[in-house]
mmCIF file of C-alpha atoms and ligand atoms in Angstrom:
data_model
loop_
_atom_site.group_PDB
_atom_site.id
_atom_site.type_symbol
_atom_site.label_atom_id
_atom_site.label_comp_id
_atom_site.label_asym_id
_atom_site.label_seq_id
_atom_site.Cartn_x
_atom_site.Cartn_y
_atom_site.Cartn_z
ATOM 1 C CA UNK A 1 118.302 93.215 188.427
ATOM 2 C CA UNK A 2 121.459 94.344 186.609
ATOM 3 C CA UNK A 3 123.468 91.362 187.817
ATOM 4 C CA UNK A 4 120.718 88.844 187.022
ATOM 5 C CA UNK A 5 121.735 86.374 184.350
ATOM 6 C CA UNK A 6 119.570 84.783 181.639
ATOM 7 C CA UNK A 7 119.845 82.264 178.783
ATOM 8 C CA UNK A 8 120.256 83.585 175.254
ATOM 9 C CA UNK A 9 121.506 82.623 171.823
ATOM 10 C CA UNK A 10 124.720 84.511 171.104
ATOM 11 C CA UNK A 11 126.072 84.737 167.547
ATOM 12 C CA UNK A 12 129.791 85.490 167.331
ATOM 13 C CA UNK A 13 132.186 86.116 164.478
ATOM 14 C CA UNK A 14 135.338 84.016 164.820
ATOM 15 C CA UNK A 15 138.807 85.067 163.596
ATOM 16 C CA UNK A 16 138.428 82.846 160.522
ATOM 17 C CA UNK A 17 135.249 84.888 159.659
ATOM 18 C CA UNK A 18 132.945 81.966 160.528
ATOM 19 C CA UNK A 19 129.817 82.788 162.540
ATOM 20 C CA UNK A 20 129.134 80.521 165.496
ATOM 21 C CA UNK A 21 125.900 80.273 167.520
ATOM 22 C CA UNK A 22 125.914 79.223 171.180
ATOM 23 C CA UNK A 23 123.339 79.246 173.979
ATOM 24 C CA UNK A 24 124.827 80.819 177.074
ATOM 25 C CA UNK A 25 124.274 83.061 180.094
ATOM 26 C CA UNK A 26 124.091 86.833 179.603
ATOM 27 C CA UNK A 27 123.582 89.634 182.166
ATOM 28 C CA UNK A 28 120.542 91.920 182.219
ATOM 29 C CA UNK A 29 122.971 94.794 182.884
ATOM 30 C CA UNK A 30 124.549 94.210 179.464
ATOM 31 C CA UNK A 31 121.299 94.792 177.537
ATOM 32 C CA UNK A 32 121.035 98.075 175.627
ATOM 33 C CA UNK A 33 119.471 101.178 177.176
ATOM 34 C CA UNK A 34 115.681 101.402 176.914
ATOM 35 C CA UNK A 35 112.458 102.271 178.742
ATOM 36 C CA UNK A 36 110.981 98.808 179.204
ATOM 37 C CA UNK A 37 112.638 95.623 180.477
ATOM 38 C CA UNK A 38 110.649 92.551 179.387
ATOM 39 C CA UNK A 39 110.970 88.934 180.475
ATOM 40 C CA UNK A 40 110.464 87.066 177.207
ATOM 41 C CA UNK A 41 108.309 83.941 177.407
ATOM 42 C CA UNK A 42 107.939 83.227 173.683
ATOM 43 C CA UNK A 43 109.660 84.302 170.477
ATOM 44 C CA UNK A 44 109.471 82.956 166.928
ATOM 45 C CA UNK A 45 111.778 82.237 164.007
ATOM 46 C CA UNK A 46 111.608 84.554 160.977
ATOM 47 C CA UNK A 47 113.723 84.659 157.836
ATOM 48 C CA UNK A 48 115.435 87.853 159.030
ATOM 49 C CA UNK A 49 116.513 86.001 162.205
ATOM 50 C CA UNK A 50 118.099 83.283 160.102
ATOM 51 C CA UNK A 51 120.042 85.990 158.216
ATOM 52 C CA UNK A 52 121.106 87.728 161.448
ATOM 53 C CA UNK A 53 122.079 84.386 163.021
ATOM 54 C CA UNK A 54 124.311 83.525 160.066
ATOM 55 C CA UNK A 55 126.294 86.757 159.889
ATOM 56 C CA UNK A 56 124.369 88.778 157.290
ATOM 57 C CA UNK A 57 125.744 92.274 157.849
ATOM 58 C CA UNK A 58 122.890 93.842 155.888
ATOM 59 C CA UNK A 59 120.708 92.803 158.850
ATOM 60 C CA UNK A 60 123.151 92.906 161.809
ATOM 61 C CA UNK A 61 126.231 95.093 161.654
ATOM 62 C CA UNK A 62 127.974 94.063 164.863
ATOM 63 C CA UNK A 63 128.579 90.787 166.627
ATOM 64 C CA UNK A 64 128.396 89.241 169.246
ATOM 65 C CA UNK A 65 124.638 89.560 168.969
ATOM 66 C CA UNK A 66 121.385 87.966 170.149
ATOM 67 C CA UNK A 67 118.859 87.748 167.241
ATOM 68 C CA UNK A 68 115.056 87.479 167.454
ATOM 69 C CA UNK A 69 112.813 90.095 165.801
ATOM 70 C CA UNK A 70 109.814 88.918 167.862
ATOM 71 C CA UNK A 71 109.126 88.718 171.591
ATOM 72 C CA UNK A 72 106.074 88.169 173.789
ATOM 73 C CA UNK A 73 106.349 88.400 177.554
ATOM 74 C CA UNK A 74 105.878 90.347 180.763
ATOM 75 C CA UNK A 75 107.061 93.835 181.702
ATOM 76 C CA UNK A 76 109.547 93.652 184.600
ATOM 77 C CA UNK A 77 110.669 97.291 184.832
ATOM 78 C CA UNK A 78 109.426 100.388 183.020
ATOM 79 C CA UNK A 79 110.253 104.079 183.115
ATOM 80 C CA UNK A 80 107.262 104.773 180.840
ATOM 81 C CA UNK A 81 103.837 105.186 182.455
ATOM 82 C CA UNK A 82 102.098 103.341 179.580
ATOM 83 C CA UNK A 83 103.583 100.009 180.697
ATOM 84 C CA UNK A 84 103.442 98.762 184.298
ATOM 85 C CA UNK A 85 105.358 95.768 185.690
ATOM 86 C CA UNK A 86 103.303 92.623 185.142
ATOM 87 C CA UNK A 87 101.721 93.826 181.865
ATOM 88 C CA UNK A 88 101.662 91.247 179.031
ATOM 89 C CA UNK A 89 103.175 92.728 175.881
ATOM 90 C CA UNK A 90 104.379 91.965 172.366
ATOM 91 C CA UNK A 91 107.291 93.495 170.454
ATOM 92 C CA UNK A 92 107.810 92.791 166.745
ATOM 93 C CA UNK A 93 110.043 94.558 164.254
ATOM 94 C CA UNK A 94 111.584 98.001 164.640
ATOM 95 C CA UNK A 95 115.247 97.293 165.390
ATOM 96 C CA UNK A 96 114.579 94.317 167.687
ATOM 97 C CA UNK A 97 116.903 91.427 166.873
ATOM 98 C CA UNK A 98 118.700 93.405 164.198
ATOM 99 C CA UNK A 99 121.127 95.723 166.008
ATOM 100 C CA UNK A 100 119.229 95.598 169.318
ATOM 101 C CA UNK A 101 119.464 92.361 171.346
ATOM 102 C CA UNK A 102 116.379 90.339 170.458
ATOM 103 C CA UNK A 103 113.876 87.717 171.528
ATOM 104 C CA UNK A 104 116.239 84.718 171.366
ATOM 105 C CA UNK A 105 117.113 85.631 174.964
ATOM 106 C CA UNK A 106 114.983 85.494 178.130
ATOM 107 C CA UNK A 107 115.136 89.312 178.591
ATOM 108 C CA UNK A 108 115.014 92.318 176.222
ATOM 109 C CA UNK A 109 115.150 96.043 176.934
ATOM 110 C CA UNK A 110 113.480 98.299 174.338
ATOM 111 C CA UNK A 111 112.031 101.798 173.793
ATOM 112 C CA UNK A 112 108.422 102.047 175.012
ATOM 113 C CA UNK A 113 107.355 103.174 171.534
ATOM 114 C CA UNK A 114 108.055 99.667 170.213
ATOM 115 C CA UNK A 115 105.792 97.914 172.728
ATOM 116 C CA UNK A 116 102.236 96.696 171.945
ATOM 117 C CA UNK A 117 99.886 95.456 174.686
ATOM 118 C CA UNK A 118 99.144 91.745 174.168
ATOM 119 C CA UNK A 119 95.648 91.598 172.601
ATOM 120 C CA UNK A 120 93.173 90.183 175.160
ATOM 121 C CA UNK A 121 92.063 87.294 172.922
ATOM 122 C CA UNK A 122 95.579 85.980 172.248
ATOM 123 C CA UNK A 123 97.877 84.054 174.591
ATOM 124 C CA UNK A 124 101.578 85.018 174.442
ATOM 125 C CA UNK A 125 102.226 81.709 172.618
ATOM 126 C CA UNK A 126 99.478 82.417 170.047
ATOM 127 C CA UNK A 127 100.795 85.931 169.441
ATOM 128 C CA UNK A 128 104.101 84.373 168.455
ATOM 129 C CA UNK A 129 102.486 81.879 166.046
ATOM 130 C CA UNK A 130 101.714 85.076 164.167
ATOM 131 C CA UNK A 131 104.835 87.092 165.092
ATOM 132 C CA UNK A 132 106.437 89.134 162.332
ATOM 133 C CA UNK A 133 105.508 86.581 159.646
ATOM 134 C CA UNK A 134 101.821 86.564 160.577
ATOM 135 C CA UNK A 135 101.754 90.313 161.053
ATOM 136 C CA UNK A 136 103.248 90.698 157.561
ATOM 137 C CA UNK A 137 100.714 88.297 156.044
ATOM 138 C CA UNK A 138 97.898 90.253 157.724
ATOM 139 C CA UNK A 139 99.365 93.585 156.598
ATOM 140 C CA UNK A 140 99.500 92.204 153.032
ATOM 141 C CA UNK A 141 95.812 91.214 153.133
ATOM 142 C CA UNK A 142 95.002 94.589 154.702
ATOM 143 C CA UNK A 143 96.726 96.351 151.800
ATOM 144 C CA UNK A 144 94.905 94.243 149.172
ATOM 145 C CA UNK A 145 91.605 95.195 150.776
ATOM 146 C CA UNK A 146 92.559 98.879 150.971
ATOM 147 C CA UNK A 147 92.574 98.736 147.157
ATOM 148 C CA UNK A 148 89.134 97.075 147.107
ATOM 149 C CA UNK A 149 90.337 93.628 146.103
ATOM 150 C CA UNK A 150 87.219 91.623 146.983
ATOM 151 C CA UNK A 151 86.875 87.810 146.614
ATOM 152 C CA UNK A 152 84.854 88.162 143.393
ATOM 153 C CA UNK A 153 87.879 89.718 141.623
ATOM 154 C CA UNK A 154 89.532 86.353 141.003
ATOM 155 C CA UNK A 155 92.042 83.848 142.374
ATOM 156 C CA UNK A 156 94.722 85.099 144.780
ATOM 157 C CA UNK A 157 98.180 83.594 144.270
ATOM 158 C CA UNK A 158 100.354 83.113 147.370
ATOM 159 C CA UNK A 159 104.041 82.384 146.691
ATOM 160 C CA UNK A 160 106.405 80.674 149.133
ATOM 161 C CA UNK A 161 103.137 79.234 150.417
ATOM 162 C CA UNK A 162 104.527 76.746 152.959
ATOM 163 C CA UNK A 163 106.747 79.401 154.580
ATOM 164 C CA UNK A 164 105.786 81.459 157.626
ATOM 165 C CA UNK A 165 104.335 84.474 155.814
ATOM 166 C CA UNK A 166 102.909 82.260 153.051
ATOM 167 C CA UNK A 167 101.138 79.772 155.370
ATOM 168 C CA UNK A 168 99.413 82.504 157.343
ATOM 169 C CA UNK A 169 98.510 84.409 154.157
ATOM 170 C CA UNK A 170 96.851 81.261 152.740
ATOM 171 C CA UNK A 171 94.895 80.812 155.991
ATOM 172 C CA UNK A 172 93.826 84.467 156.330
ATOM 173 C CA UNK A 173 92.753 84.772 152.696
ATOM 174 C CA UNK A 174 90.783 81.518 152.914
ATOM 175 C CA UNK A 175 89.046 82.746 156.074
ATOM 176 C CA UNK A 176 88.139 85.955 154.225
ATOM 177 C CA UNK A 177 86.582 83.779 151.456
ATOM 178 C CA UNK A 178 89.098 84.371 148.684
ATOM 179 C CA UNK A 179 89.977 81.457 146.392
ATOM 180 C CA UNK A 180 93.672 80.815 146.994
ATOM 181 C CA UNK A 181 96.232 79.254 144.670
ATOM 182 C CA UNK A 182 99.342 78.234 146.633
ATOM 183 C CA UNK A 183 102.698 78.127 144.820
ATOM 184 C CA UNK A 184 105.299 75.955 146.504
ATOM 185 C CA UNK A 185 108.652 74.314 145.909
ATOM 186 C CA UNK A 186 107.646 71.420 148.222
ATOM 187 C CA UNK A 187 105.747 68.676 146.376
ATOM 188 C CA UNK A 188 105.298 66.795 149.647
ATOM 189 C CA UNK A 189 103.315 69.560 151.389
ATOM 190 C CA UNK A 190 100.130 69.514 149.267
ATOM 191 C CA UNK A 191 98.024 68.083 152.144
ATOM 192 C CA UNK A 192 99.286 70.793 154.505
ATOM 193 C CA UNK A 193 98.373 73.550 152.036
ATOM 194 C CA UNK A 194 94.931 72.013 151.377
ATOM 195 C CA UNK A 195 94.356 71.866 155.156
ATOM 196 C CA UNK A 196 95.108 75.590 155.364
ATOM 197 C CA UNK A 197 92.482 76.163 152.691
ATOM 198 C CA UNK A 198 94.341 76.395 149.365
ATOM 199 C CA UNK A 199 91.930 75.525 146.545
ATOM 200 C CA UNK A 200 94.688 75.095 143.947
ATOM 201 C CA UNK A 201 98.357 74.189 144.336
ATOM 202 C CA UNK A 202 100.998 74.797 141.672
ATOM 203 C CA UNK A 203 104.723 74.016 141.614
ATOM 204 C CA UNK A 204 107.079 76.984 141.987
ATOM 205 C CA UNK A 205 108.577 76.070 138.579
ATOM 206 C CA UNK A 206 105.323 77.209 136.932
ATOM 207 C CA UNK A 207 106.220 80.740 138.048
ATOM 208 C CA UNK A 208 109.669 80.848 136.482
ATOM 209 C CA UNK A 209 108.833 82.208 133.035
ATOM 210 C CA UNK A 210 111.735 82.294 130.591
ATOM 211 C CA UNK A 211 109.809 83.350 127.445
ATOM 212 C CA UNK A 212 111.062 86.929 127.589
ATOM 213 C CA UNK A 213 107.499 88.129 126.896
ATOM 214 C CA UNK A 214 106.424 91.295 128.771
ATOM 215 C CA UNK A 215 102.981 89.845 129.606
ATOM 216 C CA UNK A 216 101.514 86.362 129.879
ATOM 217 C CA UNK A 217 97.983 84.889 130.026
ATOM 218 C CA UNK A 218 96.078 86.756 132.761
ATOM 219 C CA UNK A 219 95.496 84.426 135.746
ATOM 220 C CA UNK A 220 95.558 86.232 139.095
ATOM 221 C CA UNK A 221 93.082 88.673 140.609
ATOM 222 C CA UNK A 222 95.668 89.380 143.290
ATOM 223 C CA UNK A 223 99.002 88.112 144.601
ATOM 224 C CA UNK A 224 100.674 87.923 148.024
ATOM 225 C CA UNK A 225 104.310 87.451 147.080
ATOM 226 C CA UNK A 226 106.891 86.437 149.702
ATOM 227 C CA UNK A 227 109.608 85.337 147.272
ATOM 228 C CA UNK A 228 110.576 88.209 144.919
ATOM 229 C CA UNK A 229 112.865 87.766 141.886
ATOM 230 C CA UNK A 230 111.744 85.783 138.844
ATOM 231 C CA UNK A 231 108.699 84.370 140.715
ATOM 232 C CA UNK A 232 107.315 87.848 141.435
ATOM 233 C CA UNK A 233 108.150 88.975 137.890
ATOM 234 C CA UNK A 234 106.171 86.033 136.421
ATOM 235 C CA UNK A 235 103.257 86.721 138.795
ATOM 236 C CA UNK A 236 103.133 90.372 137.689
ATOM 237 C CA UNK A 237 103.193 89.374 134.018
ATOM 238 C CA UNK A 238 100.310 86.924 134.668
ATOM 239 C CA UNK A 239 98.131 89.362 136.628
ATOM 240 C CA UNK A 240 94.604 90.121 135.446
ATOM 241 C CA UNK A 241 93.609 93.685 134.544
ATOM 242 C CA UNK A 242 93.470 95.795 137.752
ATOM 243 C CA UNK A 243 94.990 93.067 139.901
ATOM 244 C CA UNK A 244 96.626 94.076 143.196
ATOM 245 C CA UNK A 245 99.962 92.532 144.210
ATOM 246 C CA UNK A 246 101.903 92.818 147.475
ATOM 247 C CA UNK A 247 105.637 92.225 147.780
ATOM 248 C CA UNK A 248 107.402 91.604 151.092
ATOM 249 C CA UNK A 249 110.260 89.150 150.575
ATOM 250 C CA UNK A 250 113.349 88.270 148.595
ATOM 251 C CA UNK A 251 114.155 84.596 149.335
ATOM 252 C CA UNK A 252 114.018 83.972 145.574
ATOM 253 C CA UNK A 253 116.037 87.067 144.634
ATOM 254 C CA UNK A 254 116.013 90.840 144.916
ATOM 255 C CA UNK A 255 116.035 91.574 141.176
ATOM 256 C CA UNK A 256 112.730 92.208 139.410
ATOM 257 C CA UNK A 257 113.086 91.491 135.673
ATOM 258 C CA UNK A 258 109.907 93.100 134.275
ATOM 259 C CA UNK A 259 108.734 95.893 131.970
ATOM 260 C CA UNK A 260 106.181 98.621 132.699
ATOM 261 C CA UNK A 261 103.577 96.967 130.418
ATOM 262 C CA UNK A 262 101.549 95.072 133.096
ATOM 263 C CA UNK A 263 101.185 98.400 134.936
ATOM 264 C CA UNK A 264 100.326 100.648 131.972
ATOM 265 C CA UNK A 265 98.333 98.180 129.832
ATOM 266 C CA UNK A 266 96.560 96.159 132.567
ATOM 267 C CA UNK A 267 96.484 98.707 135.397
ATOM 268 C CA UNK A 268 98.187 96.288 137.805
ATOM 269 C CA UNK A 269 99.137 97.731 141.237
ATOM 270 C CA UNK A 270 102.276 96.612 143.078
ATOM 271 C CA UNK A 271 102.280 97.444 146.815
ATOM 272 C CA UNK A 272 105.290 97.241 149.119
ATOM 273 C CA UNK A 273 104.857 95.730 152.585
ATOM 274 C CA UNK A 274 107.233 96.636 155.426
ATOM 275 C CA UNK A 275 106.244 95.293 158.815
ATOM 276 C CA UNK A 276 109.331 96.414 160.771
ATOM 277 C CA UNK A 277 108.661 100.141 160.471
ATOM 278 C CA UNK A 278 104.863 99.910 160.267
ATOM 279 C CA UNK A 279 103.544 103.024 162.081
ATOM 280 C CA UNK A 280 102.054 102.328 165.541
ATOM 281 C CA UNK A 281 98.490 103.376 164.618
ATOM 282 C CA UNK A 282 98.373 100.906 161.710
ATOM 283 C CA UNK A 283 100.243 98.294 163.762
ATOM 284 C CA UNK A 284 97.498 98.386 166.427
ATOM 285 C CA UNK A 285 94.807 98.194 163.699
ATOM 286 C CA UNK A 286 96.442 95.082 162.218
ATOM 287 C CA UNK A 287 96.796 93.388 165.665
ATOM 288 C CA UNK A 288 93.122 94.166 166.278
ATOM 289 C CA UNK A 289 92.226 92.323 163.047
ATOM 290 C CA UNK A 290 94.569 89.422 163.821
ATOM 291 C CA UNK A 291 93.160 88.920 167.307
ATOM 292 C CA UNK A 292 89.528 89.682 166.369
ATOM 293 C CA UNK A 293 87.681 89.025 163.120
ATOM 294 C CA UNK A 294 90.688 87.429 161.417
ATOM 295 C CA UNK A 295 91.705 85.163 164.339
ATOM 296 C CA UNK A 296 92.576 81.752 162.928
ATOM 297 C CA UNK A 297 91.342 78.451 164.345
ATOM 298 C CA UNK A 298 94.250 76.429 162.926
ATOM 299 C CA UNK A 299 97.153 77.956 164.879
ATOM 300 C CA UNK A 300 98.324 74.490 166.048
ATOM 301 C CA UNK A 301 98.422 73.205 162.470
ATOM 302 C CA UNK A 302 100.469 76.249 161.432
ATOM 303 C CA UNK A 303 103.196 75.994 164.049
ATOM 304 C CA UNK A 304 105.499 73.834 166.128
ATOM 305 C CA UNK A 305 107.027 74.782 169.477
ATOM 306 C CA UNK A 306 110.796 74.524 169.933
ATOM 307 C CA UNK A 307 113.326 75.386 172.669
ATOM 308 C CA UNK A 308 116.301 77.754 172.429
ATOM 309 C CA UNK A 309 118.525 74.682 172.070
ATOM 310 C CA UNK A 310 116.556 73.481 169.036
ATOM 311 C CA UNK A 311 116.791 76.827 167.214
ATOM 312 C CA UNK A 312 120.226 76.286 165.690
ATOM 313 C CA UNK A 313 119.131 73.403 163.442
ATOM 314 C CA UNK A 314 115.929 75.162 162.374
ATOM 315 C CA UNK A 315 117.879 78.294 161.408
ATOM 316 C CA UNK A 316 119.912 76.176 158.991
ATOM 317 C CA UNK A 317 116.756 74.509 157.645
ATOM 318 C CA UNK A 318 115.136 77.913 157.109
ATOM 319 C CA UNK A 319 118.144 79.179 155.139
ATOM 320 C CA UNK A 320 117.823 76.108 152.903
ATOM 321 C CA UNK A 321 114.100 76.860 152.318
ATOM 322 C CA UNK A 322 113.144 73.584 154.033
ATOM 323 C CA UNK A 323 110.889 74.755 156.861
ATOM 324 C CA UNK A 324 107.108 74.482 156.736
ATOM 325 C CA UNK A 325 104.903 76.836 158.775
ATOM 326 C CA UNK A 326 106.000 78.679 161.908
ATOM 327 C CA UNK A 327 108.439 77.821 164.688
ATOM 328 C CA UNK A 328 107.503 79.286 168.071
ATOM 329 C CA UNK A 329 110.387 79.459 170.552
ATOM 330 C CA UNK A 330 109.468 78.680 174.169
ATOM 331 C CA UNK A 331 112.126 80.476 176.250
ATOM 332 C CA UNK A 332 111.199 78.532 179.421
ATOM 333 C CA UNK A 333 111.786 75.109 177.814
HETATM 334 N N1 LIG B 1 108.815 93.081 154.397
HETATM 335 C C1 LIG B 1 108.550 92.608 155.593
HETATM 336 O O1 LIG B 1 108.087 93.299 156.496
HETATM 337 C C2 LIG B 1 108.804 91.156 155.869
HETATM 338 C C3 LIG B 1 108.316 90.547 157.025
HETATM 339 C C4 LIG B 1 108.475 89.158 157.179
HETATM 340 C C5 LIG B 1 109.157 88.437 156.217
HETATM 341 N N2 LIG B 1 109.660 89.084 155.139
HETATM 342 C C6 LIG B 1 110.364 88.368 154.073
HETATM 343 O O2 LIG B 1 109.443 87.441 153.508
HETATM 344 C C7 LIG B 1 110.157 86.284 153.073
HETATM 345 C C8 LIG B 1 109.541 85.049 153.707
HETATM 346 O O3 LIG B 1 109.746 85.093 155.110
HETATM 347 P P1 LIG B 1 109.297 83.856 156.006
HETATM 348 O O4 LIG B 1 109.559 84.234 157.418
HETATM 349 O O5 LIG B 1 107.961 83.402 155.583
HETATM 350 O O6 LIG B 1 110.395 82.769 155.552
HETATM 351 P P2 LIG B 1 110.241 81.191 155.453
HETATM 352 O O7 LIG B 1 109.330 80.687 156.526
HETATM 353 O O8 LIG B 1 111.603 80.652 155.359
HETATM 354 O O9 LIG B 1 109.460 80.968 154.070
HETATM 355 C C9 LIG B 1 110.047 81.220 152.846
HETATM 356 C C10 LIG B 1 109.441 80.237 151.821
HETATM 357 O O10 LIG B 1 109.815 80.689 150.506
HETATM 358 C C11 LIG B 1 110.009 79.555 149.667
HETATM 359 N N3 LIG B 1 111.401 79.589 149.175
HETATM 360 C C12 LIG B 1 112.527 79.313 149.857
HETATM 361 N N4 LIG B 1 113.624 79.461 149.078
HETATM 362 C C13 LIG B 1 113.166 79.862 147.877
HETATM 363 C C14 LIG B 1 113.806 80.162 146.658
HETATM 364 N N5 LIG B 1 115.133 80.104 146.505
HETATM 365 N N6 LIG B 1 113.043 80.531 145.619
HETATM 366 C C15 LIG B 1 111.708 80.610 145.745
HETATM 367 N N7 LIG B 1 111.037 80.317 146.894
HETATM 368 C C16 LIG B 1 111.762 79.946 147.948
HETATM 369 C C17 LIG B 1 109.745 78.334 150.513
HETATM 370 O O11 LIG B 1 108.350 78.018 150.391
HETATM 371 P P3 LIG B 1 107.813 76.931 149.317
HETATM 372 O O12 LIG B 1 108.708 75.758 149.434
HETATM 373 O O13 LIG B 1 106.406 76.675 149.732
HETATM 374 O O14 LIG B 1 107.920 77.589 147.966
HETATM 375 C C18 LIG B 1 110.009 78.843 151.920
HETATM 376 O O15 LIG B 1 109.364 78.053 152.877
HETATM 377 C C19 LIG B 1 111.624 86.550 153.447
HETATM 378 O O16 LIG B 1 112.310 87.112 152.339
HETATM 379 C C20 LIG B 1 111.525 87.546 154.568
HETATM 380 O O17 LIG B 1 112.700 88.313 154.713
HETATM 381 C C21 LIG B 1 109.491 90.420 154.954
#
């Protein structure tokens, strides 16, 4: 097996400090140490992959590197009794695709503690429509519900709504009977967002408050924020008393220009969401929801399948904020 070769995206840093992505042959023997060798059938594109694939050293310290924080496939070899050859499995997060070779290659080798059995009601392809983005959207909804945010508490705002996390959050919240307001920078995607279930759609610019006021008119019963920065700050200032807000992303900025007033005068709760290091017990609970009561019927509408060769262009589009929905990578294509 060690000498077997496979196709993978390799990101390299050139002498002029440019990062270049190529698809080429790698050897199984060159994968990192680990308990479980997996033949990857599907992966998916997440924002963190786009950062890793463009030389962001906050995500990936050393190059050459194969990104891909998600992988679904079949166990080929395992030194851990929990996973037998032939088992269908999913790996998302942990260090996969960051400083461990990831799912943009036809094989990965990982610690057994990172591996989740593929839920029986999901195909490998469907599991990757969710992937890290869908898992994060589900974890966000899970956290809202942990704080008793029920549909009668008001409209839920989803920011970055046409993105991977945003699209699945809109769909999951709609399925759970919340009224969803989708905030987007893409005027052309209103039909897509309505199809996913958004009742209201607002332009991103409406969430870029420049008044300097610590609080604004109360609008949101809850918020799933994927954007951060000024957008999240405006959402917090516009939250209703006792609203619950989740934060998972920073495409719009990492700064949070707010005061404590929404928290101490309106009792607003701000909850952090981190899917990569989500403990295994909670991880399994969230996959159980995703593949059971929360399973979506519109997975085709939410995603498009691409090959390894088509990834390069979509990585650039993602970095420019131009992608809509999820890209599932078929490693056999
Ligand atoms: N904490 C975690 O565990 C976790 C897990 C997954 C993802 N994330 C983070 O969540 C964020 C979204 O990830 P994703 O995979 O959904 O990415 P994505 O598919 O690229 O979606 C991001 C969306 O944000 C909006 N956007 C893009 N640039 C923006 C800007 N400059 N200002 C405001 N909005 C902008 C766009 O939607 P519209 O055009 O509709 O506004 C874009 O489609 C990223 O920051 C990612 O790192 C975190």
